[in-house]
Amino acid sequence: MQLTPEIQERLAQLQQKYEAMGQDMNSYLDGLLYADFLTYWDYINLDTLLSLQKPKTPFPDEEIFIIYHQITELYFKLALNECEQIANHENLTVEFFTARLKRINRYFEALTNSFEIMVDGMEKEQFLKFRMSLLPASGFQSGQYRMIEIYATDFINLVAKDKREELRGTSIEEQFNHIYWKFGATELSTGKQTLTLKQFEKKYAKRFTELGKERINTNFYALYRKMLEQGNATPALQAELRQLDVNVNVNWPLSHYKSAVRYLHREPEEISATGGTNWQKYLPPRFQRRIFYPMVWSAEQVEEWGKAWVYKVLNEE
């Protein structure tokens, strides 16, 4: 085979690359020569991936439950990849910011649109039986979801709504003590912290507060305000921020609310969630009124936050 100028140029570039690293290019070429061709299943570790479902019961729908939650965490990982690209960008432009936000919105929209799998994709009788083997584990314990929230906004906006003004300007640690989701993980009968919450904080509390400190000036809300001050913000950027607010703080929790109503609603009283979480008040956006970007919404929109979506879900039920 004739060495074309293009091949010779690439060999020269490889030589420069390996010399710069003090490496012998011939050794690497030998490795390339003897290496087998890559396969799809090896590249994505397919056999390992398909072996990660470990049901606790013999009910077949439990595997659906596991797989969907694993898919959810992979989408969260995709979103966090974009979060890191935005926050760590040395010369962030409005175009890059907008494009990456659009990706995150796409991930959350895919999740929300697929949540019918959880709402109608399992037999209620099977779910109510196998769920008891999961105690005290709960989707509440998704650390990646909480990290997306921390990247998205000022930490104070994650504080329980009746404590925000009081704690504005205080330390991240103090704000973390009153973060909104703590109040959704209390025992319904006693008001005490659930084991679900205790496990969760033991694993993630330090990581969350450290991330909050790291992102004081590089969370999405801070970056947006900086672009506004510099005159670089655009309507397209604001539109993606508004959509992210709705996707994360309204559409996604309401998907869970709809699922909870489907499986846990029972007269005369509701069935408890596996983690003992107070899902009736924790999931509806109108109760939490958690908003990442208050300045892009009108006072009326803030006041009505999430109400229309909740009424729609209840009417459907």
Coordinates of C-alpha atoms in Angstrom, one line a residue:
M1 CA 0.0 0.0 0.0
Q2 CA 1.3 3.4 -1.0
L3 CA 1.8 5.9 1.8
T4 CA -0.2 8.9 0.7
P5 CA 0.8 12.4 1.7
E6 CA -2.2 12.4 4.1
I7 CA -1.0 9.3 5.9
Q8 CA 2.6 10.6 6.0
E9 CA 1.3 13.9 7.5
R10 CA -0.6 11.9 10.2
L11 CA 2.4 9.8 11.0
A12 CA 4.5 12.9 11.4
Q13 CA 1.9 14.4 13.8
L14 CA 1.8 11.2 15.8
Q15 CA 5.6 11.2 16.0
Q16 CA 5.5 14.8 17.4
K17 CA 2.8 13.8 19.8
Y18 CA 4.6 10.8 21.3
E19 CA 8.0 12.6 21.3
A20 CA 6.5 15.5 23.3
M21 CA 5.4 12.9 25.9
G22 CA 8.7 11.0 25.9
Q23 CA 7.1 8.0 24.3
D24 CA 8.1 5.6 21.6
M25 CA 5.6 5.8 18.7
N26 CA 6.6 2.3 17.4
S27 CA 5.5 0.7 20.6
Y28 CA 2.1 2.3 20.3
L29 CA 1.9 1.2 16.6
D30 CA 2.6 -2.3 17.8
G31 CA -0.3 -2.0 20.2
L32 CA -2.6 -0.8 17.5
L33 CA -1.4 -3.7 15.2
Y34 CA -2.2 -6.4 17.7
A35 CA -5.4 -4.9 19.2
D36 CA -8.7 -6.5 18.2
F37 CA -11.4 -4.4 16.6
L38 CA -13.8 -2.7 19.0
T39 CA -17.4 -4.0 19.2
Y40 CA -20.5 -2.1 20.1
W41 CA -21.3 -4.3 23.1
D42 CA -17.8 -4.0 24.5
Y43 CA -17.7 -0.2 24.0
I44 CA -20.8 0.4 26.0
N45 CA -20.2 -2.5 28.4
L46 CA -23.6 -3.9 27.4
D47 CA -23.3 -7.2 29.2
T48 CA -22.4 -5.4 32.5
L49 CA -25.3 -2.9 31.9
L50 CA -27.8 -5.6 31.4
S51 CA -26.7 -7.4 34.5
L52 CA -27.3 -4.5 36.9
Q53 CA -30.9 -5.2 37.5
K54 CA -31.3 -7.1 40.8
P55 CA -34.9 -7.4 41.8
K56 CA -35.7 -8.1 45.4
T57 CA -38.9 -10.0 44.8
P58 CA -40.3 -12.4 42.1
F59 CA -42.8 -9.8 40.8
P60 CA -41.8 -9.2 37.1
D61 CA -42.9 -5.5 37.1
E62 CA -40.2 -4.8 39.7
E63 CA -37.6 -5.0 36.9
I64 CA -39.5 -2.2 35.0
F65 CA -39.2 -0.1 38.2
I66 CA -35.5 -0.7 38.5
I67 CA -34.7 -0.1 34.8
Y68 CA -36.6 3.1 34.6
H69 CA -34.9 4.5 37.7
Q70 CA -31.5 3.5 36.2
I71 CA -32.4 5.3 32.9
T72 CA -33.4 8.4 35.0
E73 CA -30.0 8.5 36.7
L74 CA -28.3 8.2 33.3
Y75 CA -30.2 11.2 32.1
F76 CA -29.3 13.1 35.2
K77 CA -25.6 12.2 34.5
L78 CA -26.1 13.7 31.0
A79 CA -27.5 16.8 32.5
L80 CA -24.7 17.1 35.0
N81 CA -22.2 16.8 32.2
E82 CA -23.8 19.9 30.6
C83 CA -23.9 21.7 34.0
E84 CA -20.2 21.2 34.5
Q85 CA -19.4 22.4 30.9
I86 CA -21.3 25.6 31.6
A87 CA -20.0 26.3 35.1
N88 CA -16.4 25.5 34.2
H89 CA -16.2 27.3 30.9
E90 CA -13.4 29.9 31.0
N91 CA -14.9 32.2 28.4
L92 CA -18.6 31.5 28.6
T93 CA -20.6 32.9 25.7
V94 CA -24.3 33.4 25.6
E95 CA -24.4 31.0 22.6
F96 CA -22.7 28.2 24.5
F97 CA -24.8 28.8 27.6
T98 CA -28.0 28.7 25.6
A99 CA -27.0 25.6 23.6
R100 CA -26.1 23.6 26.8
L101 CA -29.3 24.7 28.6
K102 CA -31.3 23.5 25.6
R103 CA -29.6 20.1 26.0
I104 CA -30.5 19.9 29.6
N105 CA -34.1 20.8 28.8
R106 CA -34.2 18.1 26.2
Y107 CA -33.1 15.5 28.8
F108 CA -35.7 16.5 31.2
E109 CA -38.4 16.6 28.6
A110 CA -37.5 13.1 27.5
L111 CA -37.8 11.9 31.1
T112 CA -41.1 13.7 31.7
N113 CA -42.6 12.4 28.4
S114 CA -41.5 8.9 29.3
F115 CA -42.9 8.9 32.8
E116 CA -46.1 7.2 31.7
I117 CA -44.0 4.1 32.0
M118 CA -44.1 4.6 35.8
V119 CA -47.7 5.9 35.8
D120 CA -49.4 3.1 33.8
G121 CA -46.6 0.7 33.0
M122 CA -46.9 -1.5 36.1
E123 CA -49.7 -3.4 37.7
K124 CA -50.8 -1.6 40.8
E125 CA -51.1 -4.8 42.8
Q126 CA -47.6 -5.9 41.9
F127 CA -46.2 -2.4 42.7
L128 CA -47.9 -2.2 46.1
K129 CA -46.3 -5.6 47.0
F130 CA -42.8 -5.3 45.7
R131 CA -42.4 -1.8 47.0
M132 CA -42.4 -3.0 50.6
S133 CA -39.1 -4.8 49.9
L134 CA -37.5 -1.5 49.1
L135 CA -37.8 0.2 52.5
P136 CA -36.4 2.7 53.3
A137 CA -34.9 3.4 49.8
S138 CA -36.7 6.1 47.8
G139 CA -36.2 8.1 44.6
F140 CA -36.0 11.0 47.1
Q141 CA -32.4 9.9 47.6
S142 CA -31.2 10.8 44.1
G143 CA -28.0 12.8 44.8
Q144 CA -27.6 13.7 41.1
Y145 CA -30.9 15.4 41.0
R146 CA -30.0 17.6 44.0
M147 CA -26.7 18.5 42.3
I148 CA -28.5 19.6 39.2
E149 CA -30.6 21.9 41.4
I150 CA -27.5 23.4 43.0
Y151 CA -25.9 24.1 39.6
A152 CA -29.1 25.7 38.4
T153 CA -29.6 28.5 41.0
D154 CA -28.5 30.4 44.0
F155 CA -28.6 28.1 47.1
I156 CA -31.1 30.4 48.8
N157 CA -33.7 29.5 46.2
L158 CA -33.5 25.9 47.4
V159 CA -34.4 26.8 51.0
A160 CA -37.9 26.2 52.2
K161 CA -40.0 29.1 51.1
D162 CA -41.0 30.4 54.6
K163 CA -37.3 30.6 55.5
R164 CA -35.8 32.3 52.4
E165 CA -35.9 35.9 53.5
E166 CA -34.8 35.1 57.0
L167 CA -31.7 33.2 55.7
R168 CA -30.8 35.3 52.8
G169 CA -27.1 36.2 53.1
T170 CA -26.3 33.5 55.6
S171 CA -23.8 30.6 55.1
I172 CA -24.4 27.7 52.7
E173 CA -24.3 25.4 55.8
E174 CA -27.1 27.4 57.5
Q175 CA -29.2 27.4 54.4
F176 CA -28.7 23.7 53.9
N177 CA -30.2 23.1 57.3
H178 CA -33.4 24.5 55.9
I179 CA -33.3 23.2 52.4
Y180 CA -36.7 22.5 51.0
W181 CA -36.5 18.7 50.6
K182 CA -35.8 18.1 54.2
F183 CA -39.4 18.9 55.0
G184 CA -40.6 16.4 52.5
A185 CA -38.8 13.6 54.4
T186 CA -40.4 13.7 57.7
E187 CA -42.5 10.9 59.2
L188 CA -46.2 11.7 58.7
S189 CA -47.1 10.5 62.2
T190 CA -44.3 12.0 64.4
G191 CA -42.8 14.8 62.3
K192 CA -39.3 13.3 62.9
Q193 CA -36.6 12.8 60.2
T194 CA -37.1 9.6 58.3
L195 CA -34.3 7.0 58.0
T196 CA -34.5 7.8 54.3
L197 CA -33.4 11.4 55.0
K198 CA -30.7 10.3 57.6
Q199 CA -29.2 7.9 55.1
F200 CA -29.2 10.5 52.3
E201 CA -27.6 13.2 54.4
K202 CA -24.9 10.9 55.7
K203 CA -23.9 10.1 52.1
Y204 CA -24.3 13.5 50.4
A205 CA -24.6 16.4 52.9
K206 CA -20.9 17.4 52.7
R207 CA -20.8 17.1 49.0
F208 CA -23.9 19.2 48.6
T209 CA -22.6 22.1 50.8
E210 CA -19.2 22.0 49.1
L211 CA -20.8 22.2 45.6
G212 CA -23.0 25.0 46.8
K213 CA -19.9 27.0 47.9
E214 CA -18.1 26.2 44.6
R215 CA -21.0 27.5 42.6
I216 CA -21.8 30.7 44.4
N217 CA -20.6 32.7 41.4
T218 CA -21.0 30.1 38.6
N219 CA -24.5 28.7 39.1
F220 CA -26.8 29.4 36.2
Y221 CA -28.6 32.2 37.9
A222 CA -25.4 34.0 38.9
L223 CA -24.0 33.5 35.3
Y224 CA -27.3 34.9 33.8
R225 CA -27.2 38.0 36.1
K226 CA -23.6 38.6 35.0
M227 CA -24.6 38.4 31.4
L228 CA -27.5 40.8 32.0
E229 CA -25.1 43.3 33.6
Q230 CA -22.7 43.0 30.7
G231 CA -25.5 43.4 28.2
N232 CA -24.9 39.9 26.7
A233 CA -28.1 38.2 27.7
T234 CA -30.6 37.3 25.0
P235 CA -34.3 36.4 24.8
A236 CA -33.2 32.9 23.7
L237 CA -31.2 32.4 26.9
Q238 CA -34.0 33.7 29.1
A239 CA -36.4 31.3 27.3
E240 CA -34.2 28.3 28.0
L241 CA -33.9 29.3 31.7
R242 CA -37.7 29.7 31.9
Q243 CA -38.1 26.3 30.3
L244 CA -35.6 24.7 32.7
D245 CA -37.4 26.2 35.7
V246 CA -40.7 24.6 34.5
N247 CA -39.1 21.3 33.5
V248 CA -37.3 20.7 36.8
N249 CA -39.6 22.5 39.3
V250 CA -43.0 21.8 37.8
N251 CA -43.2 19.1 35.1
W252 CA -40.8 16.6 36.6
P253 CA -42.2 16.6 40.2
L254 CA -45.7 16.6 38.9
S255 CA -45.0 13.4 36.9
H256 CA -44.1 11.9 40.2
Y257 CA -47.2 13.3 41.8
K258 CA -49.3 11.8 39.1
S259 CA -47.6 8.4 39.7
A260 CA -48.1 8.7 43.5
V261 CA -51.8 9.5 43.1
R262 CA -52.1 6.4 40.8
Y263 CA -50.4 4.0 43.2
L264 CA -50.7 5.5 46.6
H265 CA -54.0 7.3 46.7
R266 CA -56.6 5.3 48.6
E267 CA -59.7 6.3 50.6
P268 CA -60.1 7.1 53.4
E269 CA -56.3 7.8 53.8
E270 CA -53.3 7.8 51.5
I271 CA -50.7 5.0 51.4
S272 CA -47.3 6.0 52.7
A273 CA -44.3 6.3 50.3
T274 CA -41.5 3.8 50.8
G275 CA -39.3 6.4 52.4
G276 CA -42.1 7.7 54.6
T277 CA -41.9 11.0 52.7
N278 CA -44.8 13.4 52.8
W279 CA -45.4 13.1 49.1
Q280 CA -48.8 14.9 49.2
K281 CA -47.1 18.2 50.2
Y282 CA -43.6 17.5 49.0
L283 CA -44.3 16.9 45.3
P284 CA -46.9 19.5 44.3
P285 CA -45.0 22.6 43.0
R286 CA -47.7 25.0 44.3
F287 CA -46.8 24.1 47.9
Q288 CA -43.0 24.3 47.5
R289 CA -43.0 27.3 45.1
R290 CA -39.4 26.5 44.2
I291 CA -38.3 28.8 41.5
F292 CA -34.8 28.9 40.1
Y293 CA -35.0 32.3 38.3
P294 CA -37.5 34.6 40.1
M295 CA -36.5 37.6 38.0
V296 CA -37.7 36.1 34.7
W297 CA -41.3 35.6 36.0
S298 CA -44.0 38.1 36.8
A299 CA -45.4 38.4 40.3
E300 CA -48.6 36.8 39.1
Q301 CA -46.8 33.9 37.6
V302 CA -44.9 33.3 40.8
E303 CA -48.1 33.5 42.8
E304 CA -49.8 30.9 40.5
W305 CA -46.7 28.7 40.3
G306 CA -47.6 25.1 39.4
K307 CA -51.3 25.5 40.2
A308 CA -52.6 24.9 36.7
W309 CA -50.6 21.8 36.3
V310 CA -51.8 20.3 39.6
Y311 CA -55.4 21.0 38.8
K312 CA -55.0 19.4 35.4
V313 CA -53.5 16.2 37.0
L314 CA -56.3 16.0 39.6
N315 CA -59.0 16.5 37.0
E316 CA -57.4 13.7 35.0
E317 CA -57.7 11.4 38.0

